[in-house]
Coordinates of C-alpha atoms in Angstrom, one line a residue:
M30 CA 4.1 -14.1 -21.8
T31 CA 1.8 -13.4 -18.8
K32 CA 2.7 -10.6 -16.5
P33 CA 2.9 -11.4 -12.7
R34 CA -0.2 -10.2 -10.8
V35 CA 0.5 -7.6 -8.2
G36 CA -2.1 -5.8 -6.1
I37 CA -1.9 -2.1 -5.4
A38 CA -4.1 -1.0 -2.5
L39 CA -4.7 2.6 -1.6
C40 CA -5.8 4.0 1.8
G41 CA -6.3 7.6 2.8
S42 CA -3.3 9.9 2.9
Y43 CA -4.5 11.6 -0.3
C44 CA -1.6 14.0 -0.3
T45 CA 0.6 11.1 -1.5
Y46 CA -1.5 10.0 -4.4
E47 CA 0.3 12.0 -7.0
R48 CA 3.7 10.5 -6.0
L49 CA 2.1 7.0 -6.1
F50 CA 0.5 7.4 -9.5
S51 CA 3.8 8.6 -11.0
Q52 CA 5.3 5.2 -9.9
L53 CA 2.4 3.0 -11.1
H54 CA 3.1 3.6 -14.7
A55 CA 6.5 1.9 -14.5
L56 CA 4.9 -1.0 -12.5
A57 CA 2.1 -1.4 -15.1
D58 CA 4.7 -2.0 -17.8
K59 CA 6.0 -5.0 -15.9
Y60 CA 3.1 -6.3 -13.8
E61 CA -0.6 -6.9 -14.1
L62 CA -1.8 -4.5 -11.5
V63 CA -4.9 -5.3 -9.4
P64 CA -6.3 -2.0 -8.1
I65 CA -7.8 -1.8 -4.6
M66 CA -9.1 1.2 -2.7
S67 CA -10.2 1.3 0.9
E68 CA -13.9 2.2 1.3
N69 CA -12.9 5.6 2.6
A70 CA -10.4 6.2 -0.2
A71 CA -13.0 5.3 -2.8
A72 CA -15.6 7.6 -1.3
T73 CA -13.8 10.6 0.1
D74 CA -13.2 13.9 -1.8
S75 CA -10.3 16.0 -0.5
R76 CA -8.4 19.1 -1.4
F77 CA -6.1 16.7 -3.4
G78 CA -8.9 15.7 -5.8
T79 CA -12.2 13.8 -5.8
A80 CA -12.6 10.1 -5.1
A81 CA -14.1 9.6 -8.5
E82 CA -11.0 11.2 -10.2
H83 CA -8.6 9.1 -8.2
K84 CA -10.6 5.9 -8.9
R85 CA -10.7 6.7 -12.7
R86 CA -7.0 7.4 -12.8
L87 CA -6.1 4.2 -10.9
E88 CA -8.4 2.2 -13.3
S89 CA -6.8 3.8 -16.3
I90 CA -3.2 3.0 -15.1
C91 CA -4.1 -0.6 -14.1
G92 CA -6.5 -1.4 -16.9
A93 CA -8.9 -3.0 -14.4
E94 CA -11.9 -2.1 -12.2
V95 CA -11.0 -1.1 -8.6
V96 CA -11.9 -3.5 -5.8
T97 CA -13.7 -1.5 -3.1
T98 CA -15.5 -4.0 -0.9
I99 CA -14.6 -6.8 1.4
P100 CA -16.5 -9.5 -0.7
Q101 CA -14.5 -8.3 -3.8
A102 CA -11.2 -8.5 -1.9
E103 CA -11.5 -11.9 -0.2
P104 CA -11.0 -14.0 -3.4
L105 CA -7.7 -12.2 -4.0
G106 CA -6.1 -14.8 -1.7
P107 CA -7.3 -18.3 -2.4
A108 CA -9.1 -17.9 -5.8
K109 CA -7.2 -15.2 -7.6
P110 CA -3.7 -15.2 -6.0
M111 CA -1.2 -12.4 -6.6
E112 CA 2.6 -12.6 -6.5
A113 CA 2.7 -9.6 -4.2
L114 CA 0.4 -6.9 -2.6
I115 CA 1.5 -3.3 -2.2
I116 CA -0.3 -1.1 0.2
A117 CA 0.5 2.5 -0.8
P118 CA -0.3 4.8 0.9
C119 CA -0.8 2.8 4.0
T120 CA -2.2 5.0 6.8
G121 CA -1.4 4.7 10.5
N122 CA -4.9 3.4 11.0
T123 CA -4.3 0.6 8.5
L124 CA -0.9 -0.1 10.0
A125 CA -2.6 -0.6 13.4
K126 CA -5.2 -2.9 11.9
L127 CA -2.6 -5.0 10.1
S128 CA -0.5 -5.3 13.3
L129 CA -3.5 -6.4 15.3
G130 CA -5.1 -8.7 12.7
I131 CA -8.2 -6.6 12.3
T132 CA -10.0 -7.2 9.0
D133 CA -12.7 -4.6 8.5
T134 CA -11.9 -3.0 5.2
C135 CA -11.3 -4.3 1.7
V136 CA -7.6 -3.4 2.1
T137 CA -7.1 -5.3 5.3
M138 CA -9.1 -8.2 3.8
A139 CA -6.9 -8.2 0.7
A140 CA -3.8 -8.3 2.9
K141 CA -5.2 -11.1 5.1
A142 CA -6.3 -13.1 2.1
H143 CA -2.9 -12.5 0.4
L144 CA -0.7 -13.3 3.4
R145 CA -2.3 -16.7 3.9
N146 CA -0.6 -17.7 0.6
G147 CA 2.8 -16.9 2.0
R148 CA 3.6 -14.2 -0.5
P149 CA 5.1 -10.7 0.1
L150 CA 3.1 -7.8 1.4
V151 CA 4.9 -4.5 0.7
I152 CA 4.0 -1.4 2.8
A153 CA 4.6 2.2 1.8
F154 CA 3.1 4.2 4.6
S155 CA 2.5 7.8 5.3
T156 CA 1.5 8.7 8.8
N157 CA 1.7 11.9 11.0
D158 CA 2.3 9.8 14.1
G159 CA 4.9 7.3 12.9
L160 CA 7.2 8.3 15.8
S161 CA 4.5 8.2 18.3
G162 CA 1.1 6.3 18.0
S163 CA 2.0 4.3 15.0
A164 CA 5.5 3.4 16.1
R165 CA 4.4 0.2 17.8
S166 CA 2.5 -1.0 14.7
I167 CA 5.5 -0.3 12.5
A168 CA 7.8 -2.3 14.9
E169 CA 5.3 -5.2 15.0
L170 CA 5.0 -5.4 11.3
L171 CA 8.8 -5.1 10.7
N172 CA 9.1 -8.4 12.6
R173 CA 6.4 -10.3 10.5
K174 CA 7.2 -12.9 8.0
N175 CA 6.5 -11.9 4.3
V176 CA 5.9 -8.2 5.3
Y177 CA 8.4 -5.7 3.7
F178 CA 8.6 -1.9 3.9
V179 CA 9.4 0.7 1.4
P180 CA 12.2 2.7 3.0
F181 CA 11.0 5.7 5.0
S182 CA 12.2 8.8 6.7
Q183 CA 10.8 11.8 8.6
D184 CA 8.3 13.6 6.5
D185 CA 8.7 17.2 7.7
P186 CA 10.8 17.2 10.9
L187 CA 10.2 20.9 11.6
K188 CA 6.4 21.2 11.1
K189 CA 5.5 17.5 11.8
P190 CA 8.2 16.1 14.1
R191 CA 6.6 12.7 14.6
S192 CA 5.5 12.2 10.9
L193 CA 7.1 9.4 8.8
A194 CA 6.6 8.7 5.1
S195 CA 7.9 6.1 2.7
D196 CA 9.9 7.1 -0.3
F197 CA 7.5 6.3 -3.1
T198 CA 10.2 6.4 -5.7
L199 CA 11.5 3.2 -4.1
I200 CA 8.2 1.2 -4.5
G201 CA 9.5 -0.7 -7.5
A202 CA 12.8 -1.5 -5.9
A203 CA 11.1 -2.6 -2.7
L204 CA 8.8 -4.8 -4.6
E205 CA 11.6 -6.5 -6.5
S206 CA 13.5 -7.1 -3.2
A207 CA 10.4 -8.5 -1.6
L208 CA 9.7 -10.9 -4.4
A209 CA 13.3 -12.1 -3.8
G210 CA 12.5 -12.4 -0.1
V211 CA 14.8 -9.6 1.0
Q212 CA 14.0 -6.3 2.8
L213 CA 15.3 -3.3 0.7
Q214 CA 18.0 -1.5 2.7
P215 CA 18.4 0.9 4.4
I216 CA 14.9 0.8 5.8
I217 CA 15.3 4.2 7.4
S218 CA 16.9 6.8 5.2

């Protein structure tokens, strides 16, 4: 039996990668994962590891080469459709681009190409300005058809009072709910 195809697109927020990778193993058992990394994620080394290490690890879990360019991402909509696309971690920058229809990275192209098929886009974000600069983008996307959020909460209320982050342990449950056309509740925990 063929596994359903699900895209997994990574943006910056490198501090969340470890939490994401731990969830991808369970998803890989159930879905054919299509790995996508934003151009910055695929090229930027950080104190959380090198881009090459992250890319190798993602390819190992997914069993496929990572999509890293707009031309590679565009066919994921019409020519190679997926049942769902997860953007995790989704940065505040990418949230803003999605809310405004800006398509200038392989992740935003994959999302645009995917949404035109009317299938679910699942967003697991991590942003230091979720209760300030990114709040408008989150609100806009919460009202979009076929866009679903992994439940989120304040990241570190004392040190980063405006920061919000999705609960990455709920990615699988949020995906299942989105595939059924339902937003996993509660959205804010």
